[in-house]
Short mmCIF file of C-alpha atoms (C1' of nucleotides) in Angstrom, two decimals:
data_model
loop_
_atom_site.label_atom_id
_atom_site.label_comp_id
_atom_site.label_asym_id
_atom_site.label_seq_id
_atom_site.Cartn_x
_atom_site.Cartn_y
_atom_site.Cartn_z
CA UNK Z 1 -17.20 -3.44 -95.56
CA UNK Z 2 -16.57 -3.68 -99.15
CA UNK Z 3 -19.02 -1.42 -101.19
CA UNK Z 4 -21.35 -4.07 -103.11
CA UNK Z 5 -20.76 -2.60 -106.34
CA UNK Z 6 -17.51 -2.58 -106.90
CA UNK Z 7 -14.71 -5.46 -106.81
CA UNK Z 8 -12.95 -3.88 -103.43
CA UNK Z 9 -11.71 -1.20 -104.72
CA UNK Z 10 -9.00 0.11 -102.41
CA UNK Z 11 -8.27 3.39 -101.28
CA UNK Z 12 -4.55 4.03 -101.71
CA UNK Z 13 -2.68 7.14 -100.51
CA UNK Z 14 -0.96 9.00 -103.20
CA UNK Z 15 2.41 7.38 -104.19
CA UNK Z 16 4.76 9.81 -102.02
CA UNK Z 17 8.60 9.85 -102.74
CA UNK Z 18 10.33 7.55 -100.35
CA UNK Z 19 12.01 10.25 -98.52
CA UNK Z 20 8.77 12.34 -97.58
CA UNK Z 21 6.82 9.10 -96.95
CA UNK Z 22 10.07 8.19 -94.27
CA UNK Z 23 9.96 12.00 -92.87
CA UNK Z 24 6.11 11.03 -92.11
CA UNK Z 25 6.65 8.39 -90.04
CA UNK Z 26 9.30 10.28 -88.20
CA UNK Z 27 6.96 13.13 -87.32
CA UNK Z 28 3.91 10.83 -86.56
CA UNK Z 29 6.33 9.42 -84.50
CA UNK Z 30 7.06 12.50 -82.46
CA UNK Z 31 3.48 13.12 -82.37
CA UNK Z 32 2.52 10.07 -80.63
CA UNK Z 33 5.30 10.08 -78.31
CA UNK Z 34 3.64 13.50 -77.05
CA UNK Z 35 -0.01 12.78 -77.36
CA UNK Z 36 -0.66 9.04 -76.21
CA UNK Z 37 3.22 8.51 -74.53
CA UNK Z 38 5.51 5.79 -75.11
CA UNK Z 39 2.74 3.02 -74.20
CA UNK Z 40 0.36 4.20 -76.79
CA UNK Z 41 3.04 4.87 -79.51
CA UNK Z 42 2.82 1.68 -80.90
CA UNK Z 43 3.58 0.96 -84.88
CA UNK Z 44 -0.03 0.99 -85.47
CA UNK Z 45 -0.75 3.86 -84.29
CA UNK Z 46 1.59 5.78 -85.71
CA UNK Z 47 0.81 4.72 -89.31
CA UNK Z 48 -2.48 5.56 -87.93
CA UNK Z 49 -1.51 8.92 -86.97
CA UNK Z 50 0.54 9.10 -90.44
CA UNK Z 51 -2.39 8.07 -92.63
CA UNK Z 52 -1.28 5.10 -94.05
CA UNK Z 53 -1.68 1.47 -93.59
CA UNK Z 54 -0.06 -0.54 -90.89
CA UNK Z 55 1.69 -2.81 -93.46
CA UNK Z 56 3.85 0.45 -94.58
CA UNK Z 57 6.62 0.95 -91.67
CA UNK Z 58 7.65 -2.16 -92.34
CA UNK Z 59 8.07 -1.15 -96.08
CA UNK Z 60 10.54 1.46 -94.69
CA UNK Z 61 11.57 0.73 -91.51
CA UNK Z 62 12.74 -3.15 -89.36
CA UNK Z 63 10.55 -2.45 -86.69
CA UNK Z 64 8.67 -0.15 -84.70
CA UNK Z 65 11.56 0.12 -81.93
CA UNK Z 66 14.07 1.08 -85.51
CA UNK Z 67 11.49 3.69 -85.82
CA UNK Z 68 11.95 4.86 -82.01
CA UNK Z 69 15.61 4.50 -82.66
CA UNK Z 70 15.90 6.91 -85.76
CA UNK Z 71 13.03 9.30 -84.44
CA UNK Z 72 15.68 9.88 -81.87
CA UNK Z 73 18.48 10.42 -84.29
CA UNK Z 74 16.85 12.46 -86.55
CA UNK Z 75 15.43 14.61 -83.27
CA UNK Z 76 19.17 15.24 -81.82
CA UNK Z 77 20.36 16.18 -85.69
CA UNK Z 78 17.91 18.53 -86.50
CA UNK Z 79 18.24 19.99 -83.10
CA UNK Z 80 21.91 20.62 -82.96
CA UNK Z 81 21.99 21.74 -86.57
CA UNK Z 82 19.57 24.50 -85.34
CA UNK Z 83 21.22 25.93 -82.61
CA UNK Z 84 25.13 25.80 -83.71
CA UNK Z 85 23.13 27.30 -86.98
CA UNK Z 86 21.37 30.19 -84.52
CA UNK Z 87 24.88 30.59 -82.70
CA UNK Z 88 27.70 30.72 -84.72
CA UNK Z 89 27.10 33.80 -86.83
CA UNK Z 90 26.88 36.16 -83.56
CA UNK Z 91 30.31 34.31 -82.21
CA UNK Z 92 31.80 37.40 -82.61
CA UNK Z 93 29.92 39.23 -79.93
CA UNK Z 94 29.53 36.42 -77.41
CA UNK Z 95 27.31 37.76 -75.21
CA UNK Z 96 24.63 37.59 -77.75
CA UNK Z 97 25.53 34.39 -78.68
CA UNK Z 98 24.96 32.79 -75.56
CA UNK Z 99 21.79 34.89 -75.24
CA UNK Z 100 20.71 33.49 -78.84
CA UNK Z 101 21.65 30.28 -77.73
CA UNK Z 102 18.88 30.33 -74.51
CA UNK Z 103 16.33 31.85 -76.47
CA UNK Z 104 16.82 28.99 -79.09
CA UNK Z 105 15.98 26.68 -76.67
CA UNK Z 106 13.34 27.54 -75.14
CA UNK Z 107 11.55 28.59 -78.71
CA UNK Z 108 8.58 27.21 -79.67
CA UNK Z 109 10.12 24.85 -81.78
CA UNK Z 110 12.35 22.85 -79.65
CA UNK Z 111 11.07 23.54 -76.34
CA UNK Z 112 7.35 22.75 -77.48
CA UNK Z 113 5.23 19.74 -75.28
CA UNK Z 114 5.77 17.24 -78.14
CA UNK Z 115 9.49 17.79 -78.40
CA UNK Z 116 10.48 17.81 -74.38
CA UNK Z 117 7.97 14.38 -74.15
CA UNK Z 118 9.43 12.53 -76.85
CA UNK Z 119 13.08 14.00 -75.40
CA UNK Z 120 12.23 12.05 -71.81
CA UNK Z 121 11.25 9.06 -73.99
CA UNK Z 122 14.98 8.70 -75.37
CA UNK Z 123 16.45 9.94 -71.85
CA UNK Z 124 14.64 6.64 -70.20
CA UNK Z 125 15.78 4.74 -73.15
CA UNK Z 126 18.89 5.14 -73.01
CA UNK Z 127 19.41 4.28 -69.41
CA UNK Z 128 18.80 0.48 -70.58
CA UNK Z 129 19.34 0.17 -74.12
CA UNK Z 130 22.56 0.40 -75.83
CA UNK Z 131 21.32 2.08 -79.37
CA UNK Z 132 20.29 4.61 -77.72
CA UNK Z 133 23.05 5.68 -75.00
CA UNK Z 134 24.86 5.71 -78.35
CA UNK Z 135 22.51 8.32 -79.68
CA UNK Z 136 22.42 10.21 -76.22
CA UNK Z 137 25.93 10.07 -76.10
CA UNK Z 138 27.03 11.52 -79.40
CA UNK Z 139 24.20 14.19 -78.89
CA UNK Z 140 26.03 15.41 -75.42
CA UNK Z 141 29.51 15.58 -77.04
CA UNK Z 142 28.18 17.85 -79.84
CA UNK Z 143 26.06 20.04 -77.53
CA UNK Z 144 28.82 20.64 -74.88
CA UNK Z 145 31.01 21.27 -77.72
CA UNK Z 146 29.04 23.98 -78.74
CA UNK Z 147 28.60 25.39 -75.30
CA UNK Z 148 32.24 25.18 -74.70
CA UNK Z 149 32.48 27.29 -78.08
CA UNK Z 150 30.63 30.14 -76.89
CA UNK Z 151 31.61 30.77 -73.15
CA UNK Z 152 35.52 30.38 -73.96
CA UNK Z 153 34.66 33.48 -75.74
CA UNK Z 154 33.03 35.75 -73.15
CA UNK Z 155 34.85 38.77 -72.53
CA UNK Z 156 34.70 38.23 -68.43
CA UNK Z 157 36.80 35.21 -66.97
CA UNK Z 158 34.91 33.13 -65.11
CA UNK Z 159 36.14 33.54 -61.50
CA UNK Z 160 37.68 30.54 -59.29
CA UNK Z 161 35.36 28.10 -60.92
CA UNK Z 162 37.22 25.34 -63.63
CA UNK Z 163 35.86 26.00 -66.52
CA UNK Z 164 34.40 22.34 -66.70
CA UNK Z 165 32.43 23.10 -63.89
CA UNK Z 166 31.17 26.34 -64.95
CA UNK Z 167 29.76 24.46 -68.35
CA UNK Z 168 28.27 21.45 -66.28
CA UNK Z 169 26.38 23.74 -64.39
CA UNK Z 170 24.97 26.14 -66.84
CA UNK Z 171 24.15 22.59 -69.22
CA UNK Z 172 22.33 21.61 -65.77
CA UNK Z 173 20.61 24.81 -65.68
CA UNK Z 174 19.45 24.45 -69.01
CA UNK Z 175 18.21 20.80 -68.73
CA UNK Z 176 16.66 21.45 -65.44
CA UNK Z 177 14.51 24.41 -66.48
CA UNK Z 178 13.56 22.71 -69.75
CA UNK Z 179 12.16 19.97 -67.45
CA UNK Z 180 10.50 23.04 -65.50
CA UNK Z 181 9.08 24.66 -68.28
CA UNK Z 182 7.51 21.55 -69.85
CA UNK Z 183 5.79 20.58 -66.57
CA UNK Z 184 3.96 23.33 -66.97
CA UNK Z 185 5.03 26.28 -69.21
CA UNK Z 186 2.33 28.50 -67.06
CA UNK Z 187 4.37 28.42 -63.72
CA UNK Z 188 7.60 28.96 -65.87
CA UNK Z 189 6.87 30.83 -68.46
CA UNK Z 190 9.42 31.00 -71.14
CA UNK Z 191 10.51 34.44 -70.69
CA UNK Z 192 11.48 33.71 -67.22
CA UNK Z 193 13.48 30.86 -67.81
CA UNK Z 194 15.88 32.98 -70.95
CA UNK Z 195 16.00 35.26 -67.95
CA UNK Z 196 16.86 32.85 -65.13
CA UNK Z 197 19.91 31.28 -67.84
CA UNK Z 198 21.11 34.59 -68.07
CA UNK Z 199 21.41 35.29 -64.70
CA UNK Z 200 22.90 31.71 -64.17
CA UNK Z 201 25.55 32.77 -66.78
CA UNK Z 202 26.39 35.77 -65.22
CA UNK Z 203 27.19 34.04 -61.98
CA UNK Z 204 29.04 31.68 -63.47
CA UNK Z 205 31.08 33.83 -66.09
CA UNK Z 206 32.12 37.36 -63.99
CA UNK Z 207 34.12 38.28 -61.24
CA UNK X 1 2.10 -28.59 -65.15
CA UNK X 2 0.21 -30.22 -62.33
CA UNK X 3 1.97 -33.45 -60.59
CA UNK X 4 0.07 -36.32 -61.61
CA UNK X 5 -0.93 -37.26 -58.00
CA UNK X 6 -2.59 -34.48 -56.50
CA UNK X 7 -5.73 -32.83 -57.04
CA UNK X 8 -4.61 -29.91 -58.92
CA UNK X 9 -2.91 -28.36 -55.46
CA UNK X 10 -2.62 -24.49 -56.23
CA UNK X 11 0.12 -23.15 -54.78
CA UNK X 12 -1.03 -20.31 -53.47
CA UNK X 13 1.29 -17.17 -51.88
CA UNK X 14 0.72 -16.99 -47.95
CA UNK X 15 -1.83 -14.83 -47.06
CA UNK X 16 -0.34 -11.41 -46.27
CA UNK X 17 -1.66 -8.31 -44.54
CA UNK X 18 -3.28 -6.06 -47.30
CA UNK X 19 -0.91 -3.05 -46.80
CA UNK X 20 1.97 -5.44 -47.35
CA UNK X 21 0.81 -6.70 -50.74
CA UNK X 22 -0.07 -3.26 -51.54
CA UNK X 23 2.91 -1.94 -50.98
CA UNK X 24 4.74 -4.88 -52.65
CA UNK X 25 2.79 -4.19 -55.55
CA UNK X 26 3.81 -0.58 -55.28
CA UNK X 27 7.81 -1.72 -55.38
CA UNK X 28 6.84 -3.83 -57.78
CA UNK X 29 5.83 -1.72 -60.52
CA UNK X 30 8.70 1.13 -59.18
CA UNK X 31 11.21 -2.17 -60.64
CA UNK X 32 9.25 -2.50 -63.51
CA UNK X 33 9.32 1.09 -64.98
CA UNK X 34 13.30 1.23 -64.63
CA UNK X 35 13.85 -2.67 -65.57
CA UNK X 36 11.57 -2.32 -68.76
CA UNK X 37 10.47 1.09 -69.65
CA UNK X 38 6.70 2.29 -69.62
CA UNK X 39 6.11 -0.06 -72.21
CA UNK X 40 6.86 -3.11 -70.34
CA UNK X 41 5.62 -1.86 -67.20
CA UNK X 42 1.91 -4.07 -67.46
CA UNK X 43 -0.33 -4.94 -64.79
CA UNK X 44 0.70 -8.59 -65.68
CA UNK X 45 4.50 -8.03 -65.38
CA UNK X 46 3.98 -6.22 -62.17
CA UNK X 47 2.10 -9.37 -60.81
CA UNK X 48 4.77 -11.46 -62.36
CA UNK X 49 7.33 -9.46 -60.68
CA UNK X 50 5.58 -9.59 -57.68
CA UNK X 51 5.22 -12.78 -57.61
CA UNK X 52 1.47 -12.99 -57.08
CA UNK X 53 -1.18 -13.86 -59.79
CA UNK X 54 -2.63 -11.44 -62.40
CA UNK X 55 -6.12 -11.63 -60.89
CA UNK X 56 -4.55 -9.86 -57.69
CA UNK X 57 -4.32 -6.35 -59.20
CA UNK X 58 -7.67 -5.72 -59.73
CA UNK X 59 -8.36 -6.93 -55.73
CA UNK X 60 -6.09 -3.67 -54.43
CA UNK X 61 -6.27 -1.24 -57.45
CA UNK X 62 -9.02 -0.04 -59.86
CA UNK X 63 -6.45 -1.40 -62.73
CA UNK X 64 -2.90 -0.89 -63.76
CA UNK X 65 -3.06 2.76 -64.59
CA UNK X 66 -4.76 3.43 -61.20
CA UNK X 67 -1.23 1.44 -59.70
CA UNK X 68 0.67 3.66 -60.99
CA UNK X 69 -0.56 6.46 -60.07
CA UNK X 70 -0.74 5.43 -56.32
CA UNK X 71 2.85 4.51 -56.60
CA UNK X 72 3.44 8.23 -58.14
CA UNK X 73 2.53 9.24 -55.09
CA UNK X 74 4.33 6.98 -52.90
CA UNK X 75 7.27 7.60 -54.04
CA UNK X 76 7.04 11.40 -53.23
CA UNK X 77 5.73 10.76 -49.99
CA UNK X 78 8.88 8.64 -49.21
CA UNK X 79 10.85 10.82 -50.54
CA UNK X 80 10.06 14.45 -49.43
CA UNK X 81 9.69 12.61 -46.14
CA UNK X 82 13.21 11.33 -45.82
CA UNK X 83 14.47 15.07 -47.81
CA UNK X 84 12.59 16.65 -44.74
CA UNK X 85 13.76 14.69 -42.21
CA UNK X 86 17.68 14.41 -43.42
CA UNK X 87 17.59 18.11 -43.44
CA UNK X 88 15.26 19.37 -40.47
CA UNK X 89 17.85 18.39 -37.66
CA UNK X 90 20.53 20.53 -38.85
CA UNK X 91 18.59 23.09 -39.78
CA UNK X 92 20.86 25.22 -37.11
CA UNK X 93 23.98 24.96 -38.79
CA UNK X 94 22.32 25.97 -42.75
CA UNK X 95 25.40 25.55 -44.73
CA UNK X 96 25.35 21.64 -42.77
CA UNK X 97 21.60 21.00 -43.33
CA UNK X 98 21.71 21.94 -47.18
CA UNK X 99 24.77 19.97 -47.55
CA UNK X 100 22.68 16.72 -46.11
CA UNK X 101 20.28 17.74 -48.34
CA UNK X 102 22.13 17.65 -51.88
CA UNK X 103 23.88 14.66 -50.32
CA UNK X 104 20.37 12.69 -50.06
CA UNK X 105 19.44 14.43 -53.31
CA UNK X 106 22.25 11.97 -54.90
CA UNK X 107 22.10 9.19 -52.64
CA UNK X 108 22.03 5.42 -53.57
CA UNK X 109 18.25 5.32 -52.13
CA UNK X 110 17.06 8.52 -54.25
CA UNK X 111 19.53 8.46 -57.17
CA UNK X 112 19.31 5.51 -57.86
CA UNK X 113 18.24 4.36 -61.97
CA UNK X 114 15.24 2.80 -60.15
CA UNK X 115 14.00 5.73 -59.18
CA UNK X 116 15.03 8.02 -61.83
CA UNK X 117 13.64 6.09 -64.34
CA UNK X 118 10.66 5.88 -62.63
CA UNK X 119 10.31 9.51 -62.07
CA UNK X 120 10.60 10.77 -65.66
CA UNK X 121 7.87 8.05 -67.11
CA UNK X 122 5.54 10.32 -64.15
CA UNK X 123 7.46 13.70 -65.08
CA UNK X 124 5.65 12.75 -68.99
CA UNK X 125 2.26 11.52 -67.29
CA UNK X 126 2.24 14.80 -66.01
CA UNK X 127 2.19 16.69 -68.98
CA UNK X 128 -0.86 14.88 -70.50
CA UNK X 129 -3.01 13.48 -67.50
CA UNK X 130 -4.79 15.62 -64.86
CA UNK X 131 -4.39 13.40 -61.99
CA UNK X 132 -0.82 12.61 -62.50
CA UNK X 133 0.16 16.66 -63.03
CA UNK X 134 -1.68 17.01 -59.36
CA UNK X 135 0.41 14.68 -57.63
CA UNK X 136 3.43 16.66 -59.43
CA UNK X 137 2.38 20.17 -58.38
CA UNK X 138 1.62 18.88 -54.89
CA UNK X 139 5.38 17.35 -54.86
CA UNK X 140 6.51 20.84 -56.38
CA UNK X 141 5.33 23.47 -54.06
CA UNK X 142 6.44 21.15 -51.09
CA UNK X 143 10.15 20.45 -52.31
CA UNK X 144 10.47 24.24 -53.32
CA UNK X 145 9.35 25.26 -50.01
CA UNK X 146 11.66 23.21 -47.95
CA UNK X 147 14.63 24.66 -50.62
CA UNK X 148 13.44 27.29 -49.52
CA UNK X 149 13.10 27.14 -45.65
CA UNK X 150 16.94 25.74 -46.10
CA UNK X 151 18.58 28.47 -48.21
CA UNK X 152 16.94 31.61 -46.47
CA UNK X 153 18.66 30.76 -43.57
CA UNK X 154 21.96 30.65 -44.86
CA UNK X 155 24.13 33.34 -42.98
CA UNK X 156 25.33 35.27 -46.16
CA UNK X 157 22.53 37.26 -48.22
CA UNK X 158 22.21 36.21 -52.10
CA UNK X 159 23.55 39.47 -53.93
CA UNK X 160 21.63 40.83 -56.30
CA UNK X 161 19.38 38.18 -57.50
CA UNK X 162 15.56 37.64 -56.06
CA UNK X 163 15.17 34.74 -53.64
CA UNK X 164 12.71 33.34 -56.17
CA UNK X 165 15.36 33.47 -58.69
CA UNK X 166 18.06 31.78 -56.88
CA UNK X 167 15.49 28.97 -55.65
CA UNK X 168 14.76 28.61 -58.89
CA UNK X 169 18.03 28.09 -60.72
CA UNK X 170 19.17 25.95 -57.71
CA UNK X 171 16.20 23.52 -58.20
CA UNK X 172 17.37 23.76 -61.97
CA UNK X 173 20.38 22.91 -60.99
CA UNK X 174 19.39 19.65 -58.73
CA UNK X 175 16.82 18.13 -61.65
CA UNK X 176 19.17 18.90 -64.29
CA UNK X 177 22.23 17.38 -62.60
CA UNK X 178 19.68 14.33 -61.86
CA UNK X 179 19.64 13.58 -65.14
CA UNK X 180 23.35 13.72 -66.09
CA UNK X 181 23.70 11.54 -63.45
CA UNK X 182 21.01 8.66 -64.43
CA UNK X 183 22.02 9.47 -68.04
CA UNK X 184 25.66 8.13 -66.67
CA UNK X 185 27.10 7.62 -63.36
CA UNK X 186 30.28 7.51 -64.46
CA UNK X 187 30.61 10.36 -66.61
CA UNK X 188 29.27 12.65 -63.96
CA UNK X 189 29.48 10.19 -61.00
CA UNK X 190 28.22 11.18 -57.32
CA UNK X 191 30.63 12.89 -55.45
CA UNK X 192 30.90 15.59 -58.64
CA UNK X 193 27.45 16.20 -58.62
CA UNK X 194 27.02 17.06 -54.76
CA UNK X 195 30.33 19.60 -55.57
CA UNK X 196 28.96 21.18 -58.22
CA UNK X 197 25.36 21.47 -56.15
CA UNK X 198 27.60 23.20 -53.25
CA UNK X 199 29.66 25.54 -55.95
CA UNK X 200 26.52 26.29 -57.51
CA UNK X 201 24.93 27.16 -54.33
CA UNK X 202 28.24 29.34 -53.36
CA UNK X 203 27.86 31.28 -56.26
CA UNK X 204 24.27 31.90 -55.64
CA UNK X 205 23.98 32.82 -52.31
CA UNK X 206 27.40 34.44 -51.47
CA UNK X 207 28.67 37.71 -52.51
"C1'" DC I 1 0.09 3.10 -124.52
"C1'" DC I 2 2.09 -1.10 -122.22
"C1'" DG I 3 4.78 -3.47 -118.63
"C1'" DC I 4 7.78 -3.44 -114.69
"C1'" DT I 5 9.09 -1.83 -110.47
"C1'" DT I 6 7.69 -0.96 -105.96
"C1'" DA I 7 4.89 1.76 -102.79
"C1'" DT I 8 0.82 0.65 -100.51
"C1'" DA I 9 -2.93 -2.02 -98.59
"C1'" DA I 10 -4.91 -5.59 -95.98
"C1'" DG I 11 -5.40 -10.16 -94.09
"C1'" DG I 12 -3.79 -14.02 -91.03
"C1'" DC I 13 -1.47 -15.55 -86.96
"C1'" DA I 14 0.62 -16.08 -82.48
"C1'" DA I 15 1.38 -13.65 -78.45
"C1'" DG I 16 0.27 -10.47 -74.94
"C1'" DT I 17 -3.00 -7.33 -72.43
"C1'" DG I 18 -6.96 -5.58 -69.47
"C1'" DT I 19 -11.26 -6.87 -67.52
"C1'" DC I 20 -14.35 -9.80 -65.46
"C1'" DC I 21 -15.57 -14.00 -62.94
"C1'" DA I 22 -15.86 -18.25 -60.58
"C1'" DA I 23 -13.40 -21.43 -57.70
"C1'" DT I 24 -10.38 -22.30 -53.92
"C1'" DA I 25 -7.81 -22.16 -49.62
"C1'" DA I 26 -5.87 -19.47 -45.55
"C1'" DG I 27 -6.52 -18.12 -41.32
"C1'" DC I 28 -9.30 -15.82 -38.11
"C1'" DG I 29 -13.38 -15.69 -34.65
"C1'" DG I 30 -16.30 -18.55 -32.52
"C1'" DC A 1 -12.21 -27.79 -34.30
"C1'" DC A 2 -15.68 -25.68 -37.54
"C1'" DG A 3 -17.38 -22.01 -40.60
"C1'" DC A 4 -17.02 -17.42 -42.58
"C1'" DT A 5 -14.60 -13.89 -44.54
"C1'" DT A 6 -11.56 -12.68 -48.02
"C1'" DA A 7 -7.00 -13.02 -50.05
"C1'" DT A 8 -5.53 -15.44 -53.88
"C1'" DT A 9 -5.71 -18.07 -58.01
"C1'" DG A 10 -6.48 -19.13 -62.83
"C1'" DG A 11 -9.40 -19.27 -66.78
"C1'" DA A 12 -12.44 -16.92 -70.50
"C1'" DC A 13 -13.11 -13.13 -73.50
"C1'" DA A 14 -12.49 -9.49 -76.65
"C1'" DC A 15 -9.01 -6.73 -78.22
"C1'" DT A 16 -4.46 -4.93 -79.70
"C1'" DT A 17 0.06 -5.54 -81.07
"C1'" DG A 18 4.08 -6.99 -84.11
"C1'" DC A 19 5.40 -9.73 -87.88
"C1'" DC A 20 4.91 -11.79 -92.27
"C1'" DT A 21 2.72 -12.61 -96.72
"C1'" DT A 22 -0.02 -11.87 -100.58
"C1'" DA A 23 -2.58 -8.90 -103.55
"C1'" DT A 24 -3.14 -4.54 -105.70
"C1'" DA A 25 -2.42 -0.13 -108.04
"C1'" DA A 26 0.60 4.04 -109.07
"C1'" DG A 27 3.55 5.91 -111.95
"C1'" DC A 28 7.72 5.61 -114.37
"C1'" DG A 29 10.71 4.00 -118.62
"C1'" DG A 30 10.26 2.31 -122.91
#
DNA sequence: CCGCTTATAAGGCAAGTGTCCAATAAGCGG
DNA sequence: CCGCTTATTGGACACTTGCCTTATAAGCGG
């Protein structure tokens, strides 16, 4: 393959800080997750998919499944950070906090095909690895936190429902149209499902 | 391996009916998916798990992918087919019949992390192969309409909120509490998520 | 401008996979 | 009890994967 000219004179991608280089595998990571699943997200590919050689995710990671691992990690931070970010300055008017809140998660950018794949990825992972229930876990404490945050603060008591099972439901409500939507974002558009959250919080939150 | 004395004596599996190997095969890769993830889940490992040789697969299925579709749709066969037929006789008493119903939703045979698991490696299928998002839309429109052949019966009228709405956020409500539980039975075990189904369901449809 | 660090590339290797194929035996109809 | 169908096996092949190792060049500090 070697040019006959030359003495094999190899193509090298530009010298990238360690940190964006990491960041690339991440995302390539996502990527794959959504476009070929978790059968064809395999090391190779995604240095494929990242545009650099195969030999490099070693160079910054233990293994492919370490990749998987902190893919997940880095998915759940970047997540929460976004929506306690989008919630917390409209605390004072909890209604449109919550409303915030739904819109936030159905936006583009976290409700999108490659984010909801690579989500179910980590869900079946975590049934039957340890690393990851960890991950899963820690991600669930944080998010109910924050949903416990903003419905304590609704002006409307919720009526003869504990309050723990007002929050399980509406998180249930949430998950279960997320699944809905990215089955097929046609038959449940995202407008509907904001809508169908705020109904569900109504219900849930007034007498 | 083979004992000196014999002539290389394969030991062979006893002949069985062809719809009992196929549906082995079927139960076999079901086990697969939630023992070792889509990853592990190869034609190979399904024969191994099988118990039958490799060369088998290709004598009942076009190849491994082809198996798992087929079993894709097994599964919701067997299952709207037991969800029908737990909640048909009782569809007299309504509040009884969609009791039986969230009650088989969460059952050992439906619940389980067998079939869970299974279900969200076809929920992502879905979402990037045509024949798998089929099978899916098929299992859709039935389910919803046999939510809703149970729910517009119920004595008290929703208030306020379309039909289509509260079938909606209901079947939000079942798939989202689906994955809390296979997430972790103890944290939300059983008997919790059936309540919360029935509370949820109180709030929807009463006034 | 040189030299050192290290990011990057690429090859080798064992293991596993999907596909195809030929050989074998199980069990039925005669 | 024999012979035919076919369920079942196991091997061959090309290919991919993950892991490790060596070679190379990029770009910084001096």
């Amino acid at each position: 393959m070697a040019s006959a000219g030359e003495p094999t004179r190899l193509r090298r991608a530009r010298r990238a800080s360690p940190l964006v280089r990491r960041s690339d595998l991440l995302a390539a990571t996502v990527s794959c997750l959504a476009r070929l699943g978790p059968r064809g997200t395999t090391g190779r590919e995604i240095c494929r998919q990242a545009g650099v050689s195969h030999g490099l995710l070693r160079h910054y990671f233990r293994n492919p499944d370490n990749l998987l691992l902190e893919t997940y990690e880095q998915l759940c931070e970047d997540m929460l950070a976004h929506l306690e970010g989008v919630a917390s300055p409209f605390i004072d008017d909890p209604r449109d906090a919550l409303h915030r809140y739904f819109v936030a998660v159905f936006s583009d950018e976290w409700a999108s095909p490659e984010i909801i794949g690579a989500w179910m990825v980590f869900w079946q992972q975590a049934r039957s690895r340890e690393d990851f229930a960890a991950v899963s876990h820690a991600f669930n404490l944080r998010q109910r936190a924050l949903l416990e945050r903003l419905v304590s603060r609704l002006p409307v008591p919720l009526a003869g429902l504990p309050m723990d099972d007002a929050i399980a439901l509406l998180s249930a409500v949430l998950d279960g149209l997320w699944i809905e939507y990215y089955l097929s974002d046609t038959r449940t558009p995202r407008a509907r499902c904001i809508a169908l959250c705020e109904a569900a919080a109504r219900r849930l939150f007034a007498a």
